[in-house]
Short mmCIF file of C-alpha atoms and ligand atoms in Angstrom, two decimals:
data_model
loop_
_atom_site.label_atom_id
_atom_site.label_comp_id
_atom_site.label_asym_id
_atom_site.label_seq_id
_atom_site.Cartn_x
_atom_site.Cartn_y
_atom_site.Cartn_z
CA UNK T 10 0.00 0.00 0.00
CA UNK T 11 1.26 3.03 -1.03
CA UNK T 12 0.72 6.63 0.52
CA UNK T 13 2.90 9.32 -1.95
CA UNK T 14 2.77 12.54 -0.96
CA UNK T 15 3.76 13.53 -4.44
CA UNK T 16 3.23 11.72 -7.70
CA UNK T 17 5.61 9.10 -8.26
CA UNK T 18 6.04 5.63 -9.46
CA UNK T 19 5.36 2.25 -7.77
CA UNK T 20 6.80 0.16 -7.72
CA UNK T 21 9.89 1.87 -9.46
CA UNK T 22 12.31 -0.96 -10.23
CA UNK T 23 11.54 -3.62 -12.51
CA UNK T 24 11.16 -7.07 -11.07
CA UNK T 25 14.67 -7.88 -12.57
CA UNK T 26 16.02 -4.83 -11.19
CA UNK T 27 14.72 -5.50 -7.90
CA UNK T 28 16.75 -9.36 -7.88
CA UNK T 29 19.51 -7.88 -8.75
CA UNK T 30 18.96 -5.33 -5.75
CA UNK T 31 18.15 -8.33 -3.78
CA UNK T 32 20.98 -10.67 -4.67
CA UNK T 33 23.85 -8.10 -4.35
CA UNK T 34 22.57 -5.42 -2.52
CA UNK T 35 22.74 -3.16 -5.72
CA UNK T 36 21.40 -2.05 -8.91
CA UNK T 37 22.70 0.22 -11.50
CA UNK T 38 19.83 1.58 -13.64
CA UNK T 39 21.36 3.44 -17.15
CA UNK T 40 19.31 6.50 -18.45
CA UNK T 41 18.20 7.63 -15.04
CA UNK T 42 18.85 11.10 -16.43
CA UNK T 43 18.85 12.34 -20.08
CA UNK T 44 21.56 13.81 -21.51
CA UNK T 45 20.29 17.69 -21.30
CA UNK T 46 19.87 16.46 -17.60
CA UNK T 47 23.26 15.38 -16.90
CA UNK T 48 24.70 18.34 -18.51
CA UNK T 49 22.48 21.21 -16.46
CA UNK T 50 23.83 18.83 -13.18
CA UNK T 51 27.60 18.54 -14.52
CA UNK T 52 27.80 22.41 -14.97
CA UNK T 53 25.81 23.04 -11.72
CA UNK T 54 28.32 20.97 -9.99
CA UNK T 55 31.63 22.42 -12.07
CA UNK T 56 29.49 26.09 -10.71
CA UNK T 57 29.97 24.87 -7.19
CA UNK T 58 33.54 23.78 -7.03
CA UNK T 59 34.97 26.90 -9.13
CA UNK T 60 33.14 29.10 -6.46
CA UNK T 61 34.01 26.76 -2.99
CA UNK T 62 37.75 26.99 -5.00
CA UNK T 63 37.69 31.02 -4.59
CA UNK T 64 37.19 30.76 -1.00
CA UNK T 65 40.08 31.69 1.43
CA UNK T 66 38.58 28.30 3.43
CA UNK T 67 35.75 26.46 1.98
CA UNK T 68 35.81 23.86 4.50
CA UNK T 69 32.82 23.10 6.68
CA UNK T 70 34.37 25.49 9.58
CA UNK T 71 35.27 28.24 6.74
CA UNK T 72 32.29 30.51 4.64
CA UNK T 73 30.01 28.91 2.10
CA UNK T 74 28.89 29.01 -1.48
CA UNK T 75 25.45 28.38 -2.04
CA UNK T 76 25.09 26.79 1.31
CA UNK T 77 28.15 24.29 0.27
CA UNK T 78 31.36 23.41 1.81
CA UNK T 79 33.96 21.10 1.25
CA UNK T 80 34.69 17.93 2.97
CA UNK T 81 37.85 17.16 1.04
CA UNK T 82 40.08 19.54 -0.74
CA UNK T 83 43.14 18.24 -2.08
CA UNK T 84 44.12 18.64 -5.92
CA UNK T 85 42.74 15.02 -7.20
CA UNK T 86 39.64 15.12 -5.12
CA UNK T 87 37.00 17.83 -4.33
CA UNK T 88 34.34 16.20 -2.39
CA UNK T 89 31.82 18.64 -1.86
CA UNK T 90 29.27 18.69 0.86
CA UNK T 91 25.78 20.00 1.41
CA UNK T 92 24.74 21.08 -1.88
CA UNK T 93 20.90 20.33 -1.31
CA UNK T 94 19.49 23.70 -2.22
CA UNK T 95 23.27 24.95 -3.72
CA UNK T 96 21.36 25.00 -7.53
CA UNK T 97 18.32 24.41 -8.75
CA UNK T 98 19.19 21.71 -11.00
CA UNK T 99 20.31 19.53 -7.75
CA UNK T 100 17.19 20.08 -5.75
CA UNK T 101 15.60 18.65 -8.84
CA UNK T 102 17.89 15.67 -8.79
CA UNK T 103 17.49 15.13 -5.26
CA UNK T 104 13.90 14.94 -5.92
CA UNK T 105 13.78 13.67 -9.04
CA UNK T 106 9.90 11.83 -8.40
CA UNK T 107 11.47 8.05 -9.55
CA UNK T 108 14.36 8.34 -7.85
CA UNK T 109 13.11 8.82 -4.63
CA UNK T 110 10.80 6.04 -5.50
CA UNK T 111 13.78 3.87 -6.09
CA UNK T 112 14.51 4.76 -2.75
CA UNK T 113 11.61 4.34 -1.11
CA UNK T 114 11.10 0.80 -2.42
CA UNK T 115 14.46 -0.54 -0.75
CA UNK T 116 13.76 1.44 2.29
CA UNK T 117 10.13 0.11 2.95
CA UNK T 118 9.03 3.58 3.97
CA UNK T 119 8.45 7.36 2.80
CA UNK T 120 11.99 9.10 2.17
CA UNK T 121 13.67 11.77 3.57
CA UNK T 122 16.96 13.70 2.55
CA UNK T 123 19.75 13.07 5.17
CA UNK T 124 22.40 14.64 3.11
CA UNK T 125 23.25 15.43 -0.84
CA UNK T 126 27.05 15.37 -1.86
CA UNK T 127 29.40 15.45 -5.49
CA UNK T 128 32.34 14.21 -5.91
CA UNK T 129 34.89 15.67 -8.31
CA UNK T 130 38.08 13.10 -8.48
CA UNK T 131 41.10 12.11 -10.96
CA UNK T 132 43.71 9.68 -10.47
CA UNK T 133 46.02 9.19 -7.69
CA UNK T 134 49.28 9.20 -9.18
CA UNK T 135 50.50 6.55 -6.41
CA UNK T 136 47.37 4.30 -6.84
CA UNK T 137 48.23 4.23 -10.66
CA UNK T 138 51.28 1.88 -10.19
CA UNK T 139 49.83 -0.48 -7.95
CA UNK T 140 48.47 -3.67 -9.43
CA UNK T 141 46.35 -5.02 -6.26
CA UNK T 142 44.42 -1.92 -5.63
CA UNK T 143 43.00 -1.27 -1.80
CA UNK T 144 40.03 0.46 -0.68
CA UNK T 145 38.53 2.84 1.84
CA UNK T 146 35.74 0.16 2.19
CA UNK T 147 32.98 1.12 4.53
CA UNK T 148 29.30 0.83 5.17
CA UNK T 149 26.89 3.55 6.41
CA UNK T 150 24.61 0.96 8.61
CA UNK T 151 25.04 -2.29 10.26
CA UNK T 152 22.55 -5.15 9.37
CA UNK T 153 20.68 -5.65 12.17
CA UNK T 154 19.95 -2.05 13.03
CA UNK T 155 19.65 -0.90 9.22
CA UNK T 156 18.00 -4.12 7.32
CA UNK T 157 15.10 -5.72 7.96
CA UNK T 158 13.29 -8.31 5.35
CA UNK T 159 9.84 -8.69 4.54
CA UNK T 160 7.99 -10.56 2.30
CA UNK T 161 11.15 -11.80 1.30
CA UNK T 162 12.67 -8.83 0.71
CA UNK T 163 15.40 -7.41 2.00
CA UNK T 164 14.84 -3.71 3.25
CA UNK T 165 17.33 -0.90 4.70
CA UNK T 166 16.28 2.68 6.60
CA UNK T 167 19.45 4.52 4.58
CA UNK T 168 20.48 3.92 1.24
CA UNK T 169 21.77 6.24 -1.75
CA UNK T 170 21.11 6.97 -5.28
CA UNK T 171 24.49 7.71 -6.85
CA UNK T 172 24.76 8.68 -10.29
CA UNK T 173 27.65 9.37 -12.72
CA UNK T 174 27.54 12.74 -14.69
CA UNK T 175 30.54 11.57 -16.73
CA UNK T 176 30.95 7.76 -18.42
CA UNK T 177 32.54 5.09 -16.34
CA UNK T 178 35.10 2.60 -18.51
CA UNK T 179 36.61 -0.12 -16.00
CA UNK T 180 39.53 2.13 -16.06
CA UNK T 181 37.41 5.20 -14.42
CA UNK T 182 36.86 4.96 -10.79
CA UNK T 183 33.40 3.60 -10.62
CA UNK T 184 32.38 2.77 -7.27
CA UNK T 185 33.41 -0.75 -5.76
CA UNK T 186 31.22 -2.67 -3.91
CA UNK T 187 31.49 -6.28 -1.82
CA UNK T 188 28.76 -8.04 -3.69
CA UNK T 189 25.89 -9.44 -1.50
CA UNK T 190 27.75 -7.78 1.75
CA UNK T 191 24.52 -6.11 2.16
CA UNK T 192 22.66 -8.92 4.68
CA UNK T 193 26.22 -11.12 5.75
CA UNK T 194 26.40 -10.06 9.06
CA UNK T 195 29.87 -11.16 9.89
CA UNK T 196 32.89 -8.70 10.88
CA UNK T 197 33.45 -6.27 8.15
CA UNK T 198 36.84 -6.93 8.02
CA UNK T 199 36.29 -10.16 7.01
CA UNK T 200 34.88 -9.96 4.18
CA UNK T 201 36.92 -7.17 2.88
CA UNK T 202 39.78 -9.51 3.44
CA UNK T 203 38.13 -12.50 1.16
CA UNK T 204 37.31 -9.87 -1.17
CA UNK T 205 40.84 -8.67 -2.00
CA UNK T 206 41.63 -12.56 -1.94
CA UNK T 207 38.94 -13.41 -4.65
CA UNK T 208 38.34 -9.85 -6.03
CA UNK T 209 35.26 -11.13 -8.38
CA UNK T 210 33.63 -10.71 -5.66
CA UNK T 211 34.32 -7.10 -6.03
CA UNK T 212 31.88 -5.31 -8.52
CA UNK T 213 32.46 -2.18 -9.84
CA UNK T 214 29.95 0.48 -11.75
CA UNK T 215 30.89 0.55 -15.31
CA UNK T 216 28.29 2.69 -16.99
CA UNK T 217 27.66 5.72 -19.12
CA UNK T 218 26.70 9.54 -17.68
CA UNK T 219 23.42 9.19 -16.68
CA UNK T 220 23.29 6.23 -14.90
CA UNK T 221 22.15 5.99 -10.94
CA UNK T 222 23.54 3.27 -8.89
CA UNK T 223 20.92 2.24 -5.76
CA UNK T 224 22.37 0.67 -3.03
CA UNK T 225 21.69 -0.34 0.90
CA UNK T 226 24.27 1.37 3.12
CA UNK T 227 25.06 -2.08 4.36
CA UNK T 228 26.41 -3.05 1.65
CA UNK T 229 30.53 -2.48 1.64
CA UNK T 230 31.63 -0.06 -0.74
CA UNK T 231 34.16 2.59 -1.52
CA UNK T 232 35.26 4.77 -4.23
CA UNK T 233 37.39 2.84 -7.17
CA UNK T 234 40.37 3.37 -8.23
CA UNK T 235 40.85 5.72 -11.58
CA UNK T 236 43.68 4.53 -13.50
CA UNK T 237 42.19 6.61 -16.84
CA UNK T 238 43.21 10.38 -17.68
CA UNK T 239 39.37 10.61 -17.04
CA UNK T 240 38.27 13.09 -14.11
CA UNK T 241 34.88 11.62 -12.30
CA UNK T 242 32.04 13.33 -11.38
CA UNK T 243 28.94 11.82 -9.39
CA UNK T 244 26.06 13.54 -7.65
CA UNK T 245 24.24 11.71 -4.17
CA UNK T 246 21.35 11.73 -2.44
CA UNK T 247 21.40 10.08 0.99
CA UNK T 248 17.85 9.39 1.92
CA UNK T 249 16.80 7.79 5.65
CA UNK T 250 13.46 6.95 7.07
CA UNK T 251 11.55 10.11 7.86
CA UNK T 252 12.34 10.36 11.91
CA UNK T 253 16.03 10.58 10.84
CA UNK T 254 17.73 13.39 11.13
CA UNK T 255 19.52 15.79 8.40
CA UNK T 256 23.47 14.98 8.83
CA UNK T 257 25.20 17.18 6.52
CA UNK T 258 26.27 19.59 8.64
CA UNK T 259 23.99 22.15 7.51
CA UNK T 260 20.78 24.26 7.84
CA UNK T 261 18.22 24.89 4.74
CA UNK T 262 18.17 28.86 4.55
CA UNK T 263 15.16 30.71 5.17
CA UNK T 264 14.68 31.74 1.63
CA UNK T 265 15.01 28.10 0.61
CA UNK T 266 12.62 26.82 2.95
CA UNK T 267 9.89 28.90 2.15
CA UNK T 268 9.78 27.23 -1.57
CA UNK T 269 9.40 23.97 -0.15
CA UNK T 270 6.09 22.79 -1.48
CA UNK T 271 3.63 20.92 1.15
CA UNK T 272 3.97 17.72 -1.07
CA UNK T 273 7.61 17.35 -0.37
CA UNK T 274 7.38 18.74 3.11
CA UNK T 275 8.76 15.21 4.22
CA UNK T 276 11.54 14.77 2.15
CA UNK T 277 12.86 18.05 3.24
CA UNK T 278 12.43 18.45 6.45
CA UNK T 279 11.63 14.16 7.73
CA UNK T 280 7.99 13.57 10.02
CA UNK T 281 8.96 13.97 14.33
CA UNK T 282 6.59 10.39 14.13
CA UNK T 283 7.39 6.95 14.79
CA UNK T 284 5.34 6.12 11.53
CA UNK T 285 6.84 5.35 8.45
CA UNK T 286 4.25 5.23 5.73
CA UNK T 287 5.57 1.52 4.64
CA UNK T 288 6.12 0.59 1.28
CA UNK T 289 6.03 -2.50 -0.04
CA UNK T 290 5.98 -4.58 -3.29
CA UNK T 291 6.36 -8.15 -3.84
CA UNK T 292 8.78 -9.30 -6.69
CA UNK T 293 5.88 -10.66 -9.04
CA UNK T 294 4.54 -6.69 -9.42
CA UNK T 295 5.55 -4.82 -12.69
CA UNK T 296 7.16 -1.74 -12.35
CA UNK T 297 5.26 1.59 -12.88
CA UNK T 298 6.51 3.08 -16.18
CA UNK T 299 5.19 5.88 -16.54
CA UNK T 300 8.14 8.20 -17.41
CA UNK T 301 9.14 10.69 -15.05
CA UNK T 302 11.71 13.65 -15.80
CA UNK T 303 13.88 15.39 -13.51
CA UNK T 304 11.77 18.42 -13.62
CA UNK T 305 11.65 21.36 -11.42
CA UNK T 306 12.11 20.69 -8.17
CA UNK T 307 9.35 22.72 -6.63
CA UNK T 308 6.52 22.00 -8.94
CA UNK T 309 6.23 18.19 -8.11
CA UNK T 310 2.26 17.52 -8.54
CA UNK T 311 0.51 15.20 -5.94
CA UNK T 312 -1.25 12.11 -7.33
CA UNK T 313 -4.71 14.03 -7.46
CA UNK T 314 -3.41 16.81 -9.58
CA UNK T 315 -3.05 13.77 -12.45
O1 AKG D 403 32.95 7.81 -4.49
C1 AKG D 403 32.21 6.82 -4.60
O2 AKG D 403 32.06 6.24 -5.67
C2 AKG D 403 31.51 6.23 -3.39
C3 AKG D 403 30.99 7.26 -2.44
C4 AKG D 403 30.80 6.71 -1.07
O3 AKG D 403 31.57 5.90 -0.61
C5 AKG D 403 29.67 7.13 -0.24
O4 AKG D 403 28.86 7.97 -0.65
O5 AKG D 403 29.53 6.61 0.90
#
C-alpha cells in the first residue's frame, strides 16, 4: 500500500532490477537522467567547485557558497558537501519523483533527505602503479539495526542513489562494492579480506553519464580506483526513514525553505513520528513506467493533480 505525498512511481524498479537489488545489494539503472539532464547537473556541480575553490577556506568550519562546503580539498579530489538547495538543477535531482521512489522501495518507507554530496576526483598518481588496488571500504549501517526483510525482501532505513555525470570505462573509478555484503552479518573486516583474496567478488559500476547506482548502506563499498586520464564526477542523495535526522552539517536557509512545497514537506524536512508510511511490493509486481523527468524541483504535482 502506497501513501505518496507527491506523484511518483510504484513500484519503481523492474522485477529484474529489484533481484539484482536483492541478490547483491545493488542495482545500477542506465538513463536515469537524459543527456540535457546530466549536462544542467555537470555544470551546476563544475558552478559549485569553481566558487568553494575562490574561497580563502571552503571547509565546513570556513564561509560557504550556495550553502556548500567542502569535505575534502586536495588537488585530485573535491568532495563537496551540502549542496541540497546549492542550484536548482540539484534540488531537482534530489527529488527527481522516480528516484526517490527507487529509494523508497528498498527502504520500505516514505523518504527523507539526510544529506546530498558530489564528488569531483582524478587519479592518484600513487594508486596508478599499484596492481592489487586497496580500498577505503565502509558501510553507512550495520545489518541488524539498518536491514530488515519482509515478504522476502530485504529492506534498509538509509540507502543512496548515486549517479555518474561523466561515463565510467573499467579504467574510471566507478564505485566498488562487496557483492551481497549487504545482509552477511559477519565482521566487516572479514569480508573485505576475502574480497581482496577473490576480487570477483568485487563489482564495480561501469556505466555511461546518466546512470544511478541504488544501493543499501550495508552493503561495503568505496570509491574505485581511476587509473584513466578521465576526471569523475557523481552527484548523491542520501535518503533515511523520515524520523532521521539531516546529517550534513547544515541548515536549509530561510529563503530556501519557504519554496518547499507541502507535497515534499517530508523529504525536506523528515515527520517527528514513529510512523513510516511503509512501502512495499512483492517481486511478481511490474514496475510503474510511466516516465518521469527530472523536472523542477518545486513543482512536483501530488497524485490528485493527475
Ligand atoms: O565515491 C564513490 O564512488 C563512493 C561514495 C561513497 O563511498 C559514499 O557515498 O559513501
Amino acid at each position: 500500500m502506497t501513501e505518496a505525498t507527491f506523484d511518483k512511481p510504484f513500484p519503481a524498479l523492474t522485477p529484474a532490477q529489484r533481484y539484482h537489488l536483492e541478490v547483491f545489494g545493488y542495482v545500477v539503472i542506465e538513463e536515469t537522467l537524459s543527456a540535457d539532464e546530466v549536462g544542467q547537473l555537470l555544470e551546476a556541480v563544475y558552478r559549485l567547485k569553481r566558487g568553494l575553490c575562490q574561497l580563502e577556506n571552503p571547509l565546513a568550519d570556513g564561509a560557504r557558497f550556495n550553502n556548500a562546503y567542502l569535505l575534502k580539498n586536495v588537488p585530485n579530489h573535491h568532495f563537496i558537501g551540502n549542496i541540497l538547495e546549492s542550484d536548482p538543477a540539484i534540488t531537482a535531482y534530489a527529488t527527481h519523483p522516480r528516484l526517490v521512489s527507487m529509494a523508497e522501495e528498498l527502504m520500505a518507507c516514505e523518504a527523507r533527505i539526510v544529506e546530498m554530496n558530489a564528488h569531483v576526483n582524478s587519479r592518484v598518481p600513487e594508486d596508478a602503479k599499484s596492481g592489487s588496488p586497496r580500498y577505503r571500504f565502509h558501510r553507512g549501517t550495520d545489518i541488524p539495526f539498518g536491514g530488515h526483510v519482509q515478504g522476502g525482501l530485504f529492506h534498509c532505513n538509509f540507502v543512496k542513489t548515486l549517479t555518474n555525470l561523466t561515463d565510467l570505462s573499467p579504467e574510471d573509478g566507478g564505485t566498488v562494492v562487496i557483492a551481497g555484503s549487504h545482509k552477511v552479518d559477519v565482521p566487516q573486516d572479514d569480508l573485505i579480506e576475502l574480497a581482496y583474496q577473490d576480487p570477483s567478488l568485487i563489482h564495480q559500476v561501469v556505466a555511461p553519464a546518466g546512470s544511478t547506482l541504488l544501493f543499501s548502506e550495508t552493503l561495503i563499498h568505496a570509491t574505485g580506483q581511476i587509473r584513466s586520464d578521465k576526471e569523475r564526477v557523481i552527484i548523491i542523495t542520501g535518503y533515511g526513514a523520515p524520523m532521521f535526522p539531516y546529517w550534513d552539517k547544515g541548515e536549509l536557509s530561510d529563503d530556501f525553505r519557504e519554496q518547499i512545497p507541502e507535497q515534499l514537506t517530508t523529504l525536506f524536512h523528515g515527520k517527528a513520528h514513529w510512523g513510516r508510511s511503509p512501502r512495499y511490493r512483492t517481486l511478481a509486481e511490474a514496475a510503474d513506467a510511466r516516465p518521469f523527468a527530472m523536472g523542477d524541483w518545486n513543482d512536483r504535482p501530488t497524485p490528485d493533480d493527475q
